[in-house]
Amino acid sequence: MFSSAARPTAPLALPADIAALLARFGLSLDSLLTDSNPKLAKGSAVARSAILHHLPARALAAAVTPGTVAPTAPRSYLAALAALAAREGVAALARHHNGCPWATAGCSAGCLNWAGHGGLSPAVAAARGRRTLAMLADPAAYGRAVLWAVARQWARAQAEGLPLAVRLRGTDEGPAIGWHRLALTITPAEAQAVARRFGLPLTPGDGVAHTLAAALSVPITEGSLTLYDYSKAPLSGPLGLSAQRAAGWDVTASLAADRATAAADAMAALGGGFRLAVPVALAKGQPLPRTLTLSAPDRPPLAVPCVDGDATDHRWCDPAGVAVILRTKRSRGADAALAAPFSLAPTGHPQALADGVATLAW
């Protein structure tokens, strides 16, 4: 539903509070969302994709704490980021921030945030850190900035004749309140400004704060925009998988193989109609398993088919109730003893979980 009245060459009239927040943290509208990486390129014929990356788990606290020494520079103390946090009055928030409240020790150690360029360049970690600091400083204004960035990506997708897919939990779980619950006040004037510049029809809140998905309800309903994510959240509760789905997100649950309730949580997610992302330490060229069977005490075994999660990142195209197999990627600087239990081994033998058993079959 691209507005013919849109003026793509018109000046970008960002609201003053958004422009000020981005300037404070050295950000721009184009620097918020990542729209190019090898995996996104694999699905570029189906949809244009954009991902938001923050620093995960307790990585921001490490980055702003003097004396932090880690195996790689991106995981270590980042003096410029610490100075920025202090200057903008968010150092205490940064030190207490946990971007992944459901992460296990293995998940934190082997996080994909430290794979690829994220594991090589302190500049990438610093950029993700600046976004995270901006989110902590003013979650509502930052959420609206992300909304404007989504609008820009949507206009580009429309020009390519494609829908847009947006993943906001690229390397963390987002604001403490959850992306699906973050309240944004979109005035009619701001909605008109977005439509005039990008053609995206936003639903203003008429003075009442509403969610990002509610603001994007028109393109979501007509199929030109999909909000999708992976999450390690539990099935229930205000931040849970079911709440995220009810709020308009397509969500894939993530197996935490080293969690005390790994089997029970995974079976609950599959039983609730979610896909389950399963990291497996497959060697290059090793075929994918055909099925995953989970069992836990007092529960009947649950066998589900496997699909290739590395072919594209378009999880919303996969059916419900499948195991999405993701080949374990190298996380630079990972503690091997902690990271190894995060993935299943590439074997057909039963593998013990803390509360059950996982069995892959080829």
Tab-separated table of C-alpha atoms in Angstrom:
chain	number	residue	atom	x	y	z
A	1	MET	CA	0.000	0.000	0.000
A	2	PHE	CA	2.638	2.518	-1.113
A	3	SER	CA	1.330	6.063	-1.062
A	4	SER	CA	1.542	7.702	-4.486
A	5	ALA	CA	1.868	11.000	-2.628
A	6	ALA	CA	5.214	9.977	-1.130
A	7	ARG	CA	8.182	12.178	-1.983
A	8	PRO	CA	11.324	10.016	-1.715
A	9	THR	CA	13.551	13.031	-2.439
A	10	ALA	CA	11.904	15.244	0.168
A	11	PRO	CA	14.031	16.348	3.140
A	12	LEU	CA	14.012	13.905	6.030
A	13	ALA	CA	11.985	15.735	8.685
A	14	LEU	CA	12.776	13.639	11.745
A	15	PRO	CA	10.972	14.722	14.919
A	16	ALA	CA	13.281	16.817	17.084
A	17	ASP	CA	13.469	14.349	19.968
A	18	ILE	CA	14.463	11.488	17.654
A	19	ALA	CA	17.068	13.595	15.846
A	20	ALA	CA	18.505	14.721	19.172
A	21	LEU	CA	18.699	11.169	20.549
A	22	LEU	CA	20.483	9.874	17.452
A	23	ALA	CA	22.923	12.787	17.514
A	24	ARG	CA	23.724	12.225	21.197
A	25	PHE	CA	24.826	8.658	20.530
A	26	GLY	CA	26.502	9.106	17.156
A	27	LEU	CA	23.766	7.326	15.234
A	28	SER	CA	21.811	7.954	12.056
A	29	LEU	CA	18.608	6.534	10.657
A	30	ASP	CA	20.573	4.403	8.210
A	31	SER	CA	22.876	3.062	10.931
A	32	LEU	CA	20.107	1.521	13.060
A	33	LEU	CA	19.165	-1.497	10.952
A	34	THR	CA	21.497	-3.905	9.171
A	35	ASP	CA	20.191	-4.840	5.732
A	36	SER	CA	23.124	-6.738	4.270
A	37	ASN	CA	24.928	-9.859	5.429
A	38	PRO	CA	25.508	-13.249	3.782
A	39	LYS	CA	22.464	-14.903	5.334
A	40	LEU	CA	20.088	-12.072	4.461
A	41	ALA	CA	21.376	-12.177	0.904
A	42	LYS	CA	20.268	-15.818	0.587
A	43	GLY	CA	16.627	-14.818	0.879
A	44	SER	CA	16.767	-11.544	-1.031
A	45	ALA	CA	14.509	-12.826	-3.810
A	46	VAL	CA	11.704	-13.467	-1.305
A	47	ALA	CA	11.872	-10.369	0.883
A	48	ARG	CA	14.061	-7.464	1.791
A	49	SER	CA	15.277	-8.030	5.355
A	50	ALA	CA	16.607	-5.781	8.091
A	51	ILE	CA	17.964	-6.692	11.530
A	52	LEU	CA	18.602	-4.619	14.649
A	53	HIS	CA	21.783	-5.492	16.550
A	54	HIS	CA	22.547	-4.514	20.152
A	55	LEU	CA	25.151	-5.804	22.566
A	56	PRO	CA	23.854	-9.033	24.150
A	57	ALA	CA	23.555	-10.262	27.722
A	58	ARG	CA	26.045	-8.450	29.998
A	59	ALA	CA	28.359	-7.367	27.161
A	60	LEU	CA	27.474	-3.686	27.524
A	61	ALA	CA	28.438	-3.762	31.199
A	62	ALA	CA	31.783	-5.311	30.275
A	63	ALA	CA	32.356	-2.715	27.546
A	64	VAL	CA	31.891	0.276	29.883
A	65	THR	CA	33.755	-1.135	32.895
A	66	PRO	CA	37.432	-0.171	33.049
A	67	GLY	CA	39.715	-3.120	33.506
A	68	THR	CA	37.520	-5.573	31.604
A	69	VAL	CA	39.863	-7.987	29.878
A	70	ALA	CA	38.447	-10.571	27.488
A	71	PRO	CA	39.931	-13.012	24.943
A	72	THR	CA	39.180	-10.610	22.063
A	73	ALA	CA	39.078	-6.830	21.758
A	74	PRO	CA	35.348	-6.632	20.861
A	75	ARG	CA	34.456	-8.418	24.116
A	76	SER	CA	36.704	-6.125	26.178
A	77	TYR	CA	36.583	-2.623	27.640
A	78	LEU	CA	35.742	0.007	25.018
A	79	ALA	CA	37.017	3.325	26.344
A	80	ALA	CA	35.129	5.552	23.888
A	81	LEU	CA	31.841	3.761	24.622
A	82	ALA	CA	32.428	4.116	28.368
A	83	ALA	CA	33.122	7.821	27.925
A	84	LEU	CA	29.930	8.245	25.905
A	85	ALA	CA	27.866	6.444	28.549
A	86	ALA	CA	29.313	8.676	31.272
A	87	ARG	CA	28.803	11.852	29.255
A	88	GLU	CA	25.169	11.027	28.524
A	89	GLY	CA	24.375	9.959	32.078
A	90	VAL	CA	23.612	6.310	31.327
A	91	ALA	CA	26.719	4.621	32.749
A	92	ALA	CA	24.826	3.152	35.704
A	93	LEU	CA	22.099	1.822	33.410
A	94	ALA	CA	24.744	0.300	31.157
A	95	ARG	CA	26.488	-1.458	34.040
A	96	HIS	CA	23.222	-3.039	35.159
A	97	HIS	CA	21.819	-3.841	31.716
A	98	ASN	CA	21.188	-7.455	30.741
A	99	GLY	CA	20.108	-7.656	27.129
A	100	CYS	CA	19.399	-11.395	27.289
A	101	PRO	CA	17.637	-12.242	30.564
A	102	TRP	CA	17.083	-15.874	29.514
A	103	ALA	CA	20.592	-16.538	28.238
A	104	THR	CA	22.489	-19.481	29.655
A	105	ALA	CA	26.240	-19.583	30.255
A	106	GLY	CA	26.739	-21.401	26.962
A	107	CYS	CA	24.539	-18.995	25.048
A	108	SER	CA	26.450	-15.977	26.377
A	109	ALA	CA	29.836	-17.569	25.686
A	110	GLY	CA	28.999	-18.788	22.187
A	111	CYS	CA	26.779	-15.866	21.142
A	112	LEU	CA	26.510	-15.066	17.434
A	113	ASN	CA	27.178	-11.436	18.310
A	114	TRP	CA	30.861	-12.395	18.290
A	115	ALA	CA	30.772	-14.265	14.972
A	116	GLY	CA	31.724	-12.683	11.652
A	117	HIS	CA	32.623	-8.980	11.803
A	118	GLY	CA	31.103	-8.746	15.263
A	119	GLY	CA	33.870	-10.942	16.598
A	120	LEU	CA	36.667	-9.198	14.745
A	121	SER	CA	36.064	-5.476	15.007
A	122	PRO	CA	35.752	-3.357	18.158
A	123	ALA	CA	34.098	-0.771	15.883
A	124	VAL	CA	31.166	-3.137	15.322
A	125	ALA	CA	30.838	-3.753	19.063
A	126	ALA	CA	30.971	-0.012	19.699
A	127	ALA	CA	28.228	0.669	17.124
A	128	ARG	CA	26.016	-1.969	18.723
A	129	GLY	CA	26.846	-0.487	22.086
A	130	ARG	CA	25.815	3.025	20.998
A	131	ARG	CA	22.453	1.695	19.865
A	132	THR	CA	22.021	-0.100	23.181
A	133	LEU	CA	22.888	3.049	25.126
A	134	ALA	CA	20.375	5.078	23.106
A	135	MET	CA	17.701	2.484	23.861
A	136	LEU	CA	18.478	2.703	27.583
A	137	ALA	CA	18.530	6.502	27.557
A	138	ASP	CA	15.056	6.889	26.041
A	139	PRO	CA	13.293	3.642	25.043
A	140	ALA	CA	10.219	5.375	23.616
A	141	ALA	CA	12.118	7.852	21.434
A	142	TYR	CA	14.479	5.081	20.353
A	143	GLY	CA	11.503	2.890	19.451
A	144	ARG	CA	10.144	5.658	17.261
A	145	ALA	CA	13.579	6.062	15.663
A	146	VAL	CA	13.505	2.354	14.842
A	147	LEU	CA	10.022	2.852	13.397
A	148	TRP	CA	11.355	5.560	11.071
A	149	ALA	CA	14.219	3.259	10.084
A	150	VAL	CA	11.687	0.521	9.325
A	151	ALA	CA	9.763	2.999	7.164
A	152	ARG	CA	12.908	3.753	5.148
A	153	GLN	CA	13.587	0.044	4.650
A	154	TRP	CA	9.941	-0.545	3.703
A	155	ALA	CA	10.140	2.129	0.988
A	156	ARG	CA	13.255	0.455	-0.402
A	157	ALA	CA	11.495	-2.918	-0.368
A	158	GLN	CA	8.537	-1.409	-2.222
A	159	ALA	CA	10.885	-0.001	-4.854
A	160	GLU	CA	12.273	-3.529	-5.302
A	161	GLY	CA	8.781	-5.021	-5.545
A	162	LEU	CA	9.313	-7.022	-2.353
A	163	PRO	CA	7.833	-7.250	1.138
A	164	LEU	CA	9.967	-6.230	4.108
A	165	ALA	CA	10.929	-8.545	6.973
A	166	VAL	CA	12.204	-6.943	10.185
A	167	ARG	CA	13.959	-8.694	13.059
A	168	LEU	CA	14.489	-6.486	16.108
A	169	ARG	CA	15.959	-9.144	18.407
A	170	GLY	CA	19.046	-9.648	16.268
A	171	THR	CA	21.470	-10.159	19.149
A	172	ASP	CA	19.443	-9.363	22.274
A	173	GLU	CA	15.877	-9.371	23.602
A	174	GLY	CA	15.446	-5.602	23.292
A	175	PRO	CA	13.973	-3.192	25.865
A	176	ALA	CA	13.269	-4.560	29.331
A	177	ILE	CA	9.552	-4.193	28.647
A	178	GLY	CA	9.885	-6.127	25.367
A	179	TRP	CA	9.619	-4.798	21.825
A	180	HIS	CA	6.089	-6.156	21.625
A	181	ARG	CA	4.999	-4.106	24.685
A	182	LEU	CA	6.988	-0.903	24.230
A	183	ALA	CA	4.478	1.964	24.117
A	184	LEU	CA	4.989	4.571	21.393
A	185	THR	CA	3.028	7.793	20.991
A	186	ILE	CA	2.652	8.424	17.257
A	187	THR	CA	0.872	11.694	16.544
A	188	PRO	CA	-1.133	12.191	13.345
A	189	ALA	CA	1.480	14.754	12.270
A	190	GLU	CA	4.303	12.231	12.670
A	191	ALA	CA	2.323	9.557	10.819
A	192	GLN	CA	1.744	12.039	7.990
A	193	ALA	CA	5.451	12.901	7.892
A	194	VAL	CA	6.386	9.225	7.568
A	195	ALA	CA	3.809	8.689	4.820
A	196	ARG	CA	4.915	11.807	2.965
A	197	ARG	CA	8.584	10.805	2.966
A	198	PHE	CA	8.392	7.006	2.683
A	199	GLY	CA	4.832	6.157	1.656
A	200	LEU	CA	4.364	3.870	4.672
A	201	PRO	CA	0.851	4.078	6.128
A	202	LEU	CA	1.226	4.270	9.918
A	203	THR	CA	-1.681	4.004	12.325
A	204	PRO	CA	-1.393	6.945	14.753
A	205	GLY	CA	-2.475	6.451	18.334
A	206	ASP	CA	-4.732	9.508	18.460
A	207	GLY	CA	-2.833	10.710	21.504
A	208	VAL	CA	-2.738	7.264	23.112
A	209	ALA	CA	0.495	5.278	23.214
A	210	HIS	CA	0.405	1.966	21.370
A	211	THR	CA	2.865	-0.663	20.218
A	212	LEU	CA	5.135	-0.739	17.223
A	213	ALA	CA	3.112	-3.583	15.720
A	214	ALA	CA	-0.088	-1.591	16.200
A	215	ALA	CA	1.478	1.404	14.489
A	216	LEU	CA	2.440	-0.888	11.581
A	217	SER	CA	-0.885	-2.724	11.483
A	218	VAL	CA	-1.775	-1.660	7.913
A	219	PRO	CA	1.346	-3.026	6.139
A	220	ILE	CA	1.356	-6.102	8.407
A	221	THR	CA	-2.265	-6.871	7.569
A	222	GLU	CA	-1.851	-6.388	3.834
A	223	GLY	CA	1.323	-8.497	3.783
A	224	SER	CA	4.021	-5.995	2.856
A	225	LEU	CA	5.705	-6.200	6.280
A	226	THR	CA	6.544	-9.057	8.642
A	227	LEU	CA	7.915	-8.691	12.158
A	228	TYR	CA	9.804	-11.859	13.072
A	229	ASP	CA	12.232	-12.908	15.764
A	230	TYR	CA	13.955	-15.699	17.628
A	231	SER	CA	13.541	-15.666	21.392
A	232	LYS	CA	14.654	-17.678	24.404
A	233	ALA	CA	11.731	-16.349	26.441
A	234	PRO	CA	9.461	-18.824	28.244
A	235	LEU	CA	6.162	-19.805	26.671
A	236	SER	CA	3.948	-17.792	29.009
A	237	GLY	CA	4.062	-14.494	30.849
A	238	PRO	CA	3.986	-10.886	29.595
A	239	LEU	CA	7.394	-11.267	27.911
A	240	GLY	CA	6.791	-14.831	26.759
A	241	LEU	CA	6.555	-16.382	23.325
A	242	SER	CA	2.755	-16.445	23.339
A	243	ALA	CA	2.559	-12.756	24.266
A	244	GLN	CA	4.978	-11.857	21.492
A	245	ARG	CA	2.930	-13.803	18.961
A	246	ALA	CA	-0.320	-12.262	20.168
A	247	ALA	CA	1.202	-8.812	19.717
A	248	GLY	CA	1.871	-9.406	16.014
A	249	TRP	CA	5.278	-11.070	15.856
A	250	ASP	CA	6.201	-14.285	14.090
A	251	VAL	CA	8.397	-15.936	16.740
A	252	THR	CA	10.705	-18.942	16.647
A	253	ALA	CA	11.653	-20.335	20.046
A	254	SER	CA	15.328	-21.078	20.678
A	255	LEU	CA	16.561	-24.250	22.339
A	256	ALA	CA	18.774	-23.573	25.359
A	257	ALA	CA	20.414	-26.981	25.517
A	258	ASP	CA	22.346	-26.147	28.687
A	259	ARG	CA	19.332	-24.835	30.622
A	260	ALA	CA	18.049	-26.797	33.609
A	261	THR	CA	14.619	-26.960	31.943
A	262	ALA	CA	15.867	-27.409	28.361
A	263	ALA	CA	13.660	-30.332	27.349
A	264	ALA	CA	10.531	-29.114	29.115
A	265	ASP	CA	10.832	-25.602	27.650
A	266	ALA	CA	11.488	-26.883	24.137
A	267	MET	CA	8.573	-29.310	24.260
A	268	ALA	CA	6.275	-26.610	25.619
A	269	ALA	CA	7.230	-24.253	22.790
A	270	LEU	CA	6.674	-26.917	20.133
A	271	GLY	CA	3.396	-27.883	21.781
A	272	GLY	CA	2.355	-24.251	21.676
A	273	GLY	CA	2.743	-24.176	17.908
A	274	PHE	CA	6.169	-22.550	17.695
A	275	ARG	CA	9.180	-23.608	15.676
A	276	LEU	CA	12.281	-24.504	17.674
A	277	ALA	CA	15.696	-23.198	16.595
A	278	VAL	CA	18.307	-25.853	17.398
A	279	PRO	CA	22.061	-25.136	17.136
A	280	VAL	CA	23.973	-28.240	16.090
A	281	ALA	CA	27.771	-28.430	15.784
A	282	LEU	CA	27.663	-29.834	12.248
A	283	ALA	CA	30.870	-30.011	10.246
A	284	LYS	CA	30.966	-28.246	6.889
A	285	GLY	CA	29.218	-30.428	4.343
A	286	GLN	CA	27.671	-32.756	6.928
A	287	PRO	CA	24.012	-33.411	6.082
A	288	LEU	CA	21.209	-32.115	8.238
A	289	PRO	CA	19.310	-34.484	10.516
A	290	ARG	CA	15.817	-35.459	9.424
A	291	THR	CA	14.137	-35.491	12.835
A	292	LEU	CA	14.615	-34.329	16.400
A	293	THR	CA	13.064	-36.302	19.234
A	294	LEU	CA	12.770	-34.795	22.701
A	295	SER	CA	11.797	-36.656	25.837
A	296	ALA	CA	11.399	-35.660	29.471
A	297	PRO	CA	10.111	-37.421	32.596
A	298	ASP	CA	6.340	-37.761	32.762
A	299	ARG	CA	5.968	-36.624	29.135
A	300	PRO	CA	5.525	-38.711	25.992
A	301	PRO	CA	8.418	-38.339	23.516
A	302	LEU	CA	7.946	-35.615	20.910
A	303	ALA	CA	9.414	-36.126	17.421
A	304	VAL	CA	9.454	-33.268	14.915
A	305	PRO	CA	10.886	-32.873	11.397
A	306	CYS	CA	13.973	-30.754	10.812
A	307	VAL	CA	14.381	-27.900	8.339
A	308	ASP	CA	17.519	-26.042	7.241
A	309	GLY	CA	17.731	-22.778	9.173
A	310	ASP	CA	20.811	-21.606	7.282
A	311	ALA	CA	19.266	-21.624	3.808
A	312	THR	CA	17.615	-18.258	4.612
A	313	ASP	CA	16.566	-16.353	7.717
A	314	HIS	CA	12.941	-16.284	6.596
A	315	ARG	CA	11.551	-18.262	9.508
A	316	TRP	CA	7.973	-17.141	8.885
A	317	CYS	CA	8.070	-19.252	5.715
A	318	ASP	CA	8.691	-22.418	7.756
A	319	PRO	CA	5.776	-24.429	9.159
A	320	ALA	CA	4.994	-24.520	12.859
A	321	GLY	CA	6.210	-27.398	14.981
A	322	VAL	CA	9.549	-28.037	13.273
A	323	ALA	CA	13.149	-28.041	14.464
A	324	VAL	CA	15.072	-25.317	12.643
A	325	ILE	CA	18.627	-26.637	12.446
A	326	LEU	CA	21.288	-23.939	12.672
A	327	ARG	CA	24.890	-24.928	12.165
A	328	THR	CA	26.935	-23.625	15.087
A	329	LYS	CA	28.964	-20.603	14.005
A	330	ARG	CA	32.368	-19.693	15.372
A	331	SER	CA	32.023	-17.221	18.229
A	332	ARG	CA	35.451	-15.602	18.540
A	333	GLY	CA	36.814	-15.531	22.055
A	334	ALA	CA	34.323	-18.102	23.303
A	335	ASP	CA	35.136	-20.191	26.344
A	336	ALA	CA	34.943	-23.628	24.723
A	337	ALA	CA	34.035	-25.355	27.983
A	338	LEU	CA	31.029	-23.062	28.419
A	339	ALA	CA	30.010	-22.739	24.758
A	340	ALA	CA	30.075	-26.448	23.807
A	341	PRO	CA	26.941	-27.444	25.812
A	342	PHE	CA	25.004	-24.686	24.035
A	343	SER	CA	24.873	-26.817	20.859
A	344	LEU	CA	23.776	-30.378	20.257
A	345	ALA	CA	26.456	-32.728	18.978
A	346	PRO	CA	26.128	-33.964	15.364
A	347	THR	CA	25.417	-37.532	16.369
A	348	GLY	CA	22.505	-39.928	16.187
A	349	HIS	CA	23.076	-41.093	19.741
A	350	PRO	CA	20.754	-39.834	22.497
A	351	GLN	CA	22.132	-36.692	24.153
A	352	ALA	CA	21.424	-36.001	27.790
A	353	LEU	CA	19.867	-32.672	28.708
A	354	ALA	CA	19.504	-31.583	32.317
A	355	ASP	CA	15.853	-32.635	32.361
A	356	GLY	CA	15.549	-35.052	29.458
A	357	VAL	CA	17.051	-36.377	26.254
A	358	ALA	CA	17.473	-35.054	22.709
A	359	THR	CA	18.001	-37.427	19.785
A	360	LEU	CA	18.804	-36.429	16.227
A	361	ALA	CA	18.180	-38.893	13.389
A	362	TRP	CA	19.535	-38.888	9.836
